[in-house]
């Protein structure tokens, strides 16, 4: 059930790209590369790539989701970090149902060895008992031009 909701959240985050009027992202080759530890969780036959993302003073486990157009923070993270959602709540459809999302600005966050640029992402209820802080979507990865998943070395490298 938790995995089903995560799939829904990934699809919803991708759908939210249009619903939330996201600015287009252009790969910036001048960004220094980011290297982060890649942990692969196993759920039966499925493999879920994850990485730790620091927001404020806390670290959260995020699913690295290349299929999600937008990064999504679980509402519990938004509340805990004192972030303020803005704009209209929108329902977006995904596999198995809908998810209501809003936009939220993240100013201070870090992946692996680098701070990430401030950006607007979406927030919604992942419904996984707060196991995951969110989904790291392709909006973050695209800023670096390339994303390399090295499962053998357990590394996620953006850019470089």
PDB file of C-alpha atoms in Angstrom:
ATOM      1  CA  UNK A   1       0.000   0.000   0.000  1.00  0.00           C
ATOM      2  CA  UNK A   2       2.796   2.451   0.889  1.00  0.00           C
ATOM      3  CA  UNK A   3       4.529   1.795  -2.422  1.00  0.00           C
ATOM      4  CA  UNK A   4       1.257   2.364  -4.291  1.00  0.00           C
ATOM      5  CA  UNK A   5       0.935   5.787  -2.654  1.00  0.00           C
ATOM      6  CA  UNK A   6       4.549   6.594  -3.540  1.00  0.00           C
ATOM      7  CA  UNK A   7       3.854   5.765  -7.168  1.00  0.00           C
ATOM      8  CA  UNK A   8       0.804   8.013  -6.971  1.00  0.00           C
ATOM      9  CA  UNK A   9       2.923  10.776  -5.463  1.00  0.00           C
ATOM     10  CA  UNK A  10       5.524  10.468  -8.227  1.00  0.00           C
ATOM     11  CA  UNK A  11       2.912  10.701 -10.926  1.00  0.00           C
ATOM     12  CA  UNK A  12       1.202  13.531  -9.089  1.00  0.00           C
ATOM     13  CA  UNK A  13       4.459  15.465  -8.792  1.00  0.00           C
ATOM     14  CA  UNK A  14       5.017  15.018 -12.494  1.00  0.00           C
ATOM     15  CA  UNK A  15       1.476  16.160 -13.253  1.00  0.00           C
ATOM     16  CA  UNK A  16       1.890  19.124 -10.926  1.00  0.00           C
ATOM     17  CA  UNK A  17       4.504  20.561 -13.242  1.00  0.00           C
ATOM     18  CA  UNK A  18       1.804  21.965 -15.475  1.00  0.00           C
ATOM     19  CA  UNK A  19      -0.745  22.501 -12.741  1.00  0.00           C
ATOM     20  CA  UNK A  20       1.583  24.626 -10.639  1.00  0.00           C
ATOM     21  CA  UNK A  21       2.848  26.730 -13.567  1.00  0.00           C
ATOM     22  CA  UNK A  22       6.445  25.687 -13.069  1.00  0.00           C
ATOM     23  CA  UNK A  23       9.157  27.741 -14.706  1.00  0.00           C
ATOM     24  CA  UNK A  24      11.121  25.887 -17.326  1.00  0.00           C
ATOM     25  CA  UNK A  25      14.449  24.545 -16.131  1.00  0.00           C
ATOM     26  CA  UNK A  26      17.562  24.954 -18.218  1.00  0.00           C
ATOM     27  CA  UNK A  27      20.622  22.812 -17.541  1.00  0.00           C
ATOM     28  CA  UNK A  28      23.350  24.991 -16.132  1.00  0.00           C
ATOM     29  CA  UNK A  29      26.797  23.668 -16.922  1.00  0.00           C
ATOM     30  CA  UNK A  30      28.340  26.243 -14.578  1.00  0.00           C
ATOM     31  CA  UNK A  31      26.878  24.436 -11.541  1.00  0.00           C
ATOM     32  CA  UNK A  32      29.521  22.521  -9.589  1.00  0.00           C
ATOM     33  CA  UNK A  33      28.817  18.768  -9.600  1.00  0.00           C
ATOM     34  CA  UNK A  34      26.925  17.210  -6.696  1.00  0.00           C
ATOM     35  CA  UNK A  35      27.859  13.798  -5.332  1.00  0.00           C
ATOM     36  CA  UNK A  36      25.562  11.996  -2.894  1.00  0.00           C
ATOM     37  CA  UNK A  37      25.374   8.502  -1.429  1.00  0.00           C
ATOM     38  CA  UNK A  38      22.775   6.458  -3.274  1.00  0.00           C
ATOM     39  CA  UNK A  39      20.912   3.892  -1.183  1.00  0.00           C
ATOM     40  CA  UNK A  40      18.729   1.384  -2.996  1.00  0.00           C
ATOM     41  CA  UNK A  41      15.818   0.098  -0.945  1.00  0.00           C
ATOM     42  CA  UNK A  42      14.353  -3.254  -1.854  1.00  0.00           C
ATOM     43  CA  UNK A  43      10.619  -3.848  -1.716  1.00  0.00           C
ATOM     44  CA  UNK A  44      10.116  -7.348  -3.059  1.00  0.00           C
ATOM     45  CA  UNK A  45      11.228  -7.327  -6.706  1.00  0.00           C
ATOM     46  CA  UNK A  46      11.301  -3.523  -6.816  1.00  0.00           C
ATOM     47  CA  UNK A  47      14.356  -1.337  -6.287  1.00  0.00           C
ATOM     48  CA  UNK A  48      13.861   2.221  -5.067  1.00  0.00           C
ATOM     49  CA  UNK A  49      16.853   4.613  -5.319  1.00  0.00           C
ATOM     50  CA  UNK A  50      17.040   7.035  -2.393  1.00  0.00           C
ATOM     51  CA  UNK A  51      19.350   9.788  -1.203  1.00  0.00           C
ATOM     52  CA  UNK A  52      19.529  11.915   1.922  1.00  0.00           C
ATOM     53  CA  UNK A  53      18.524  15.548   1.570  1.00  0.00           C
ATOM     54  CA  UNK A  54      19.209  18.065   4.312  1.00  0.00           C
ATOM     55  CA  UNK A  55      16.616  20.803   4.778  1.00  0.00           C
ATOM     56  CA  UNK A  56      17.405  23.283   7.514  1.00  0.00           C
ATOM     57  CA  UNK A  57      19.048  21.261  10.301  1.00  0.00           C
ATOM     58  CA  UNK A  58      17.377  17.916   9.592  1.00  0.00           C
ATOM     59  CA  UNK A  59      18.150  15.177   7.096  1.00  0.00           C
ATOM     60  CA  UNK A  60      15.397  13.323   5.245  1.00  0.00           C
ATOM     61  CA  UNK A  61      15.385  10.261   3.016  1.00  0.00           C
ATOM     62  CA  UNK A  62      14.110  11.139  -0.486  1.00  0.00           C
ATOM     63  CA  UNK A  63      13.181   8.822  -3.319  1.00  0.00           C
ATOM     64  CA  UNK A  64      15.218   9.797  -6.396  1.00  0.00           C
ATOM     65  CA  UNK A  65      12.489   9.813  -9.025  1.00  0.00           C
ATOM     66  CA  UNK A  66      13.547  10.605 -12.593  1.00  0.00           C
ATOM     67  CA  UNK A  67       9.901  10.186 -13.638  1.00  0.00           C
ATOM     68  CA  UNK A  68       8.723  13.051 -11.448  1.00  0.00           C
ATOM     69  CA  UNK A  69       8.878  16.389 -13.235  1.00  0.00           C
ATOM     70  CA  UNK A  70       8.760  18.241  -9.925  1.00  0.00           C
ATOM     71  CA  UNK A  71      10.361  17.631  -6.576  1.00  0.00           C
ATOM     72  CA  UNK A  72       7.786  16.965  -3.874  1.00  0.00           C
ATOM     73  CA  UNK A  73       8.190  17.522  -0.118  1.00  0.00           C
ATOM     74  CA  UNK A  74       5.940  15.630   2.232  1.00  0.00           C
ATOM     75  CA  UNK A  75       3.667  18.011   4.177  1.00  0.00           C
ATOM     76  CA  UNK A  76       5.173  16.781   7.460  1.00  0.00           C
ATOM     77  CA  UNK A  77       8.594  18.066   6.341  1.00  0.00           C
ATOM     78  CA  UNK A  78       7.109  21.399   5.298  1.00  0.00           C
ATOM     79  CA  UNK A  79       5.462  21.782   8.726  1.00  0.00           C
ATOM     80  CA  UNK A  80       8.560  20.637  10.645  1.00  0.00           C
ATOM     81  CA  UNK A  81      10.822  23.040   8.764  1.00  0.00           C
ATOM     82  CA  UNK A  82       8.438  25.981   9.045  1.00  0.00           C
ATOM     83  CA  UNK A  83       8.071  26.350   5.276  1.00  0.00           C
ATOM     84  CA  UNK A  84       4.972  28.111   3.984  1.00  0.00           C
ATOM     85  CA  UNK A  85       2.995  26.599   1.121  1.00  0.00           C
ATOM     86  CA  UNK A  86       1.461  29.148  -1.222  1.00  0.00           C
ATOM     87  CA  UNK A  87      -0.954  29.337  -4.094  1.00  0.00           C
ATOM     88  CA  UNK A  88      -4.003  27.304  -4.779  1.00  0.00           C
ATOM     89  CA  UNK A  89      -4.213  23.661  -3.731  1.00  0.00           C
ATOM     90  CA  UNK A  90      -4.658  21.594  -6.850  1.00  0.00           C
ATOM     91  CA  UNK A  91      -5.761  18.033  -7.323  1.00  0.00           C
ATOM     92  CA  UNK A  92      -3.531  16.069  -9.629  1.00  0.00           C
ATOM     93  CA  UNK A  93      -4.248  12.564 -10.830  1.00  0.00           C
ATOM     94  CA  UNK A  94      -1.965   9.599 -10.722  1.00  0.00           C
ATOM     95  CA  UNK A  95      -1.998   5.845 -10.541  1.00  0.00           C
ATOM     96  CA  UNK A  96      -4.694   4.815  -8.078  1.00  0.00           C
ATOM     97  CA  UNK A  97      -6.176   8.220  -7.290  1.00  0.00           C
ATOM     98  CA  UNK A  98      -5.437  11.881  -6.751  1.00  0.00           C
ATOM     99  CA  UNK A  99      -3.164  13.978  -4.581  1.00  0.00           C
ATOM    100  CA  UNK A 100      -3.653  17.598  -3.522  1.00  0.00           C
ATOM    101  CA  UNK A 101      -0.515  19.722  -3.885  1.00  0.00           C
ATOM    102  CA  UNK A 102       0.605  23.292  -3.286  1.00  0.00           C
ATOM    103  CA  UNK A 103       3.803  25.106  -4.121  1.00  0.00           C
ATOM    104  CA  UNK A 104       6.476  25.800  -1.517  1.00  0.00           C
ATOM    105  CA  UNK A 105       9.812  27.638  -1.719  1.00  0.00           C
ATOM    106  CA  UNK A 106      12.889  25.827  -0.370  1.00  0.00           C
ATOM    107  CA  UNK A 107      15.809  28.166   0.250  1.00  0.00           C
ATOM    108  CA  UNK A 108      18.245  26.131   2.336  1.00  0.00           C
ATOM    109  CA  UNK A 109      18.783  22.513   1.365  1.00  0.00           C
ATOM    110  CA  UNK A 110      21.651  20.193   0.590  1.00  0.00           C
ATOM    111  CA  UNK A 111      22.193  16.976  -1.345  1.00  0.00           C
ATOM    112  CA  UNK A 112      25.405  15.109  -0.603  1.00  0.00           C
ATOM    113  CA  UNK A 113      28.387  17.446  -0.664  1.00  0.00           C
ATOM    114  CA  UNK A 114      26.665  20.581  -2.062  1.00  0.00           C
ATOM    115  CA  UNK A 115      23.980  23.097  -1.268  1.00  0.00           C
ATOM    116  CA  UNK A 116      21.177  23.046  -3.801  1.00  0.00           C
ATOM    117  CA  UNK A 117      19.912  26.278  -5.361  1.00  0.00           C
ATOM    118  CA  UNK A 118      16.758  27.747  -3.846  1.00  0.00           C
ATOM    119  CA  UNK A 119      13.713  26.694  -5.835  1.00  0.00           C
ATOM    120  CA  UNK A 120       9.964  26.275  -5.769  1.00  0.00           C
ATOM    121  CA  UNK A 121       8.770  22.683  -5.454  1.00  0.00           C
ATOM    122  CA  UNK A 122       5.422  21.143  -4.534  1.00  0.00           C
ATOM    123  CA  UNK A 123       4.155  19.706  -1.274  1.00  0.00           C
ATOM    124  CA  UNK A 124       1.630  16.970  -0.701  1.00  0.00           C
ATOM    125  CA  UNK A 125       0.817  14.062   1.577  1.00  0.00           C
ATOM    126  CA  UNK A 126       2.982  11.059   0.664  1.00  0.00           C
ATOM    127  CA  UNK A 127       0.987   8.870   3.028  1.00  0.00           C
ATOM    128  CA  UNK A 128       3.897   6.591   3.892  1.00  0.00           C
ATOM    129  CA  UNK A 129       3.984   7.280   7.606  1.00  0.00           C
ATOM    130  CA  UNK A 130       6.707   9.901   7.046  1.00  0.00           C
ATOM    131  CA  UNK A 131       9.246   7.247   6.037  1.00  0.00           C
ATOM    132  CA  UNK A 132      10.274   9.467   3.129  1.00  0.00           C
ATOM    133  CA  UNK A 133      10.725  13.220   3.228  1.00  0.00           C
ATOM    134  CA  UNK A 134       9.821  13.511  -0.408  1.00  0.00           C
ATOM    135  CA  UNK A 135      10.679  12.807  -4.015  1.00  0.00           C
ATOM    136  CA  UNK A 136      13.741  14.328  -5.665  1.00  0.00           C
ATOM    137  CA  UNK A 137      12.459  15.048  -9.161  1.00  0.00           C
ATOM    138  CA  UNK A 138      13.981  15.787 -12.521  1.00  0.00           C
ATOM    139  CA  UNK A 139      13.579  19.543 -11.941  1.00  0.00           C
ATOM    140  CA  UNK A 140      16.565  19.362  -9.566  1.00  0.00           C
ATOM    141  CA  UNK A 141      18.543  16.907 -11.705  1.00  0.00           C
ATOM    142  CA  UNK A 142      18.059  18.949 -14.909  1.00  0.00           C
ATOM    143  CA  UNK A 143      19.792  21.973 -13.362  1.00  0.00           C
ATOM    144  CA  UNK A 144      23.060  20.040 -13.546  1.00  0.00           C
ATOM    145  CA  UNK A 145      22.738  18.798 -17.129  1.00  0.00           C
ATOM    146  CA  UNK A 146      23.434  15.152 -16.284  1.00  0.00           C
ATOM    147  CA  UNK A 147      22.425  12.661 -13.614  1.00  0.00           C
ATOM    148  CA  UNK A 148      24.483   9.503 -13.174  1.00  0.00           C
ATOM    149  CA  UNK A 149      23.330   6.639 -10.989  1.00  0.00           C
ATOM    150  CA  UNK A 150      26.286   4.426 -10.039  1.00  0.00           C
ATOM    151  CA  UNK A 151      24.677   1.515  -8.243  1.00  0.00           C
ATOM    152  CA  UNK A 152      27.932  -0.381  -7.821  1.00  0.00           C
ATOM    153  CA  UNK A 153      29.649   2.537  -6.081  1.00  0.00           C
ATOM    154  CA  UNK A 154      26.399   3.689  -4.451  1.00  0.00           C
ATOM    155  CA  UNK A 155      26.693   7.226  -5.788  1.00  0.00           C
ATOM    156  CA  UNK A 156      24.380   9.735  -7.396  1.00  0.00           C
ATOM    157  CA  UNK A 157      26.318  12.364  -9.363  1.00  0.00           C
ATOM    158  CA  UNK A 158      24.613  15.432 -10.803  1.00  0.00           C
ATOM    159  CA  UNK A 159      26.659  17.399 -13.317  1.00  0.00           C
ATOM    160  CA  UNK A 160      30.335  17.035 -13.921  1.00  0.00           C
TER     161      UNK A 160
END
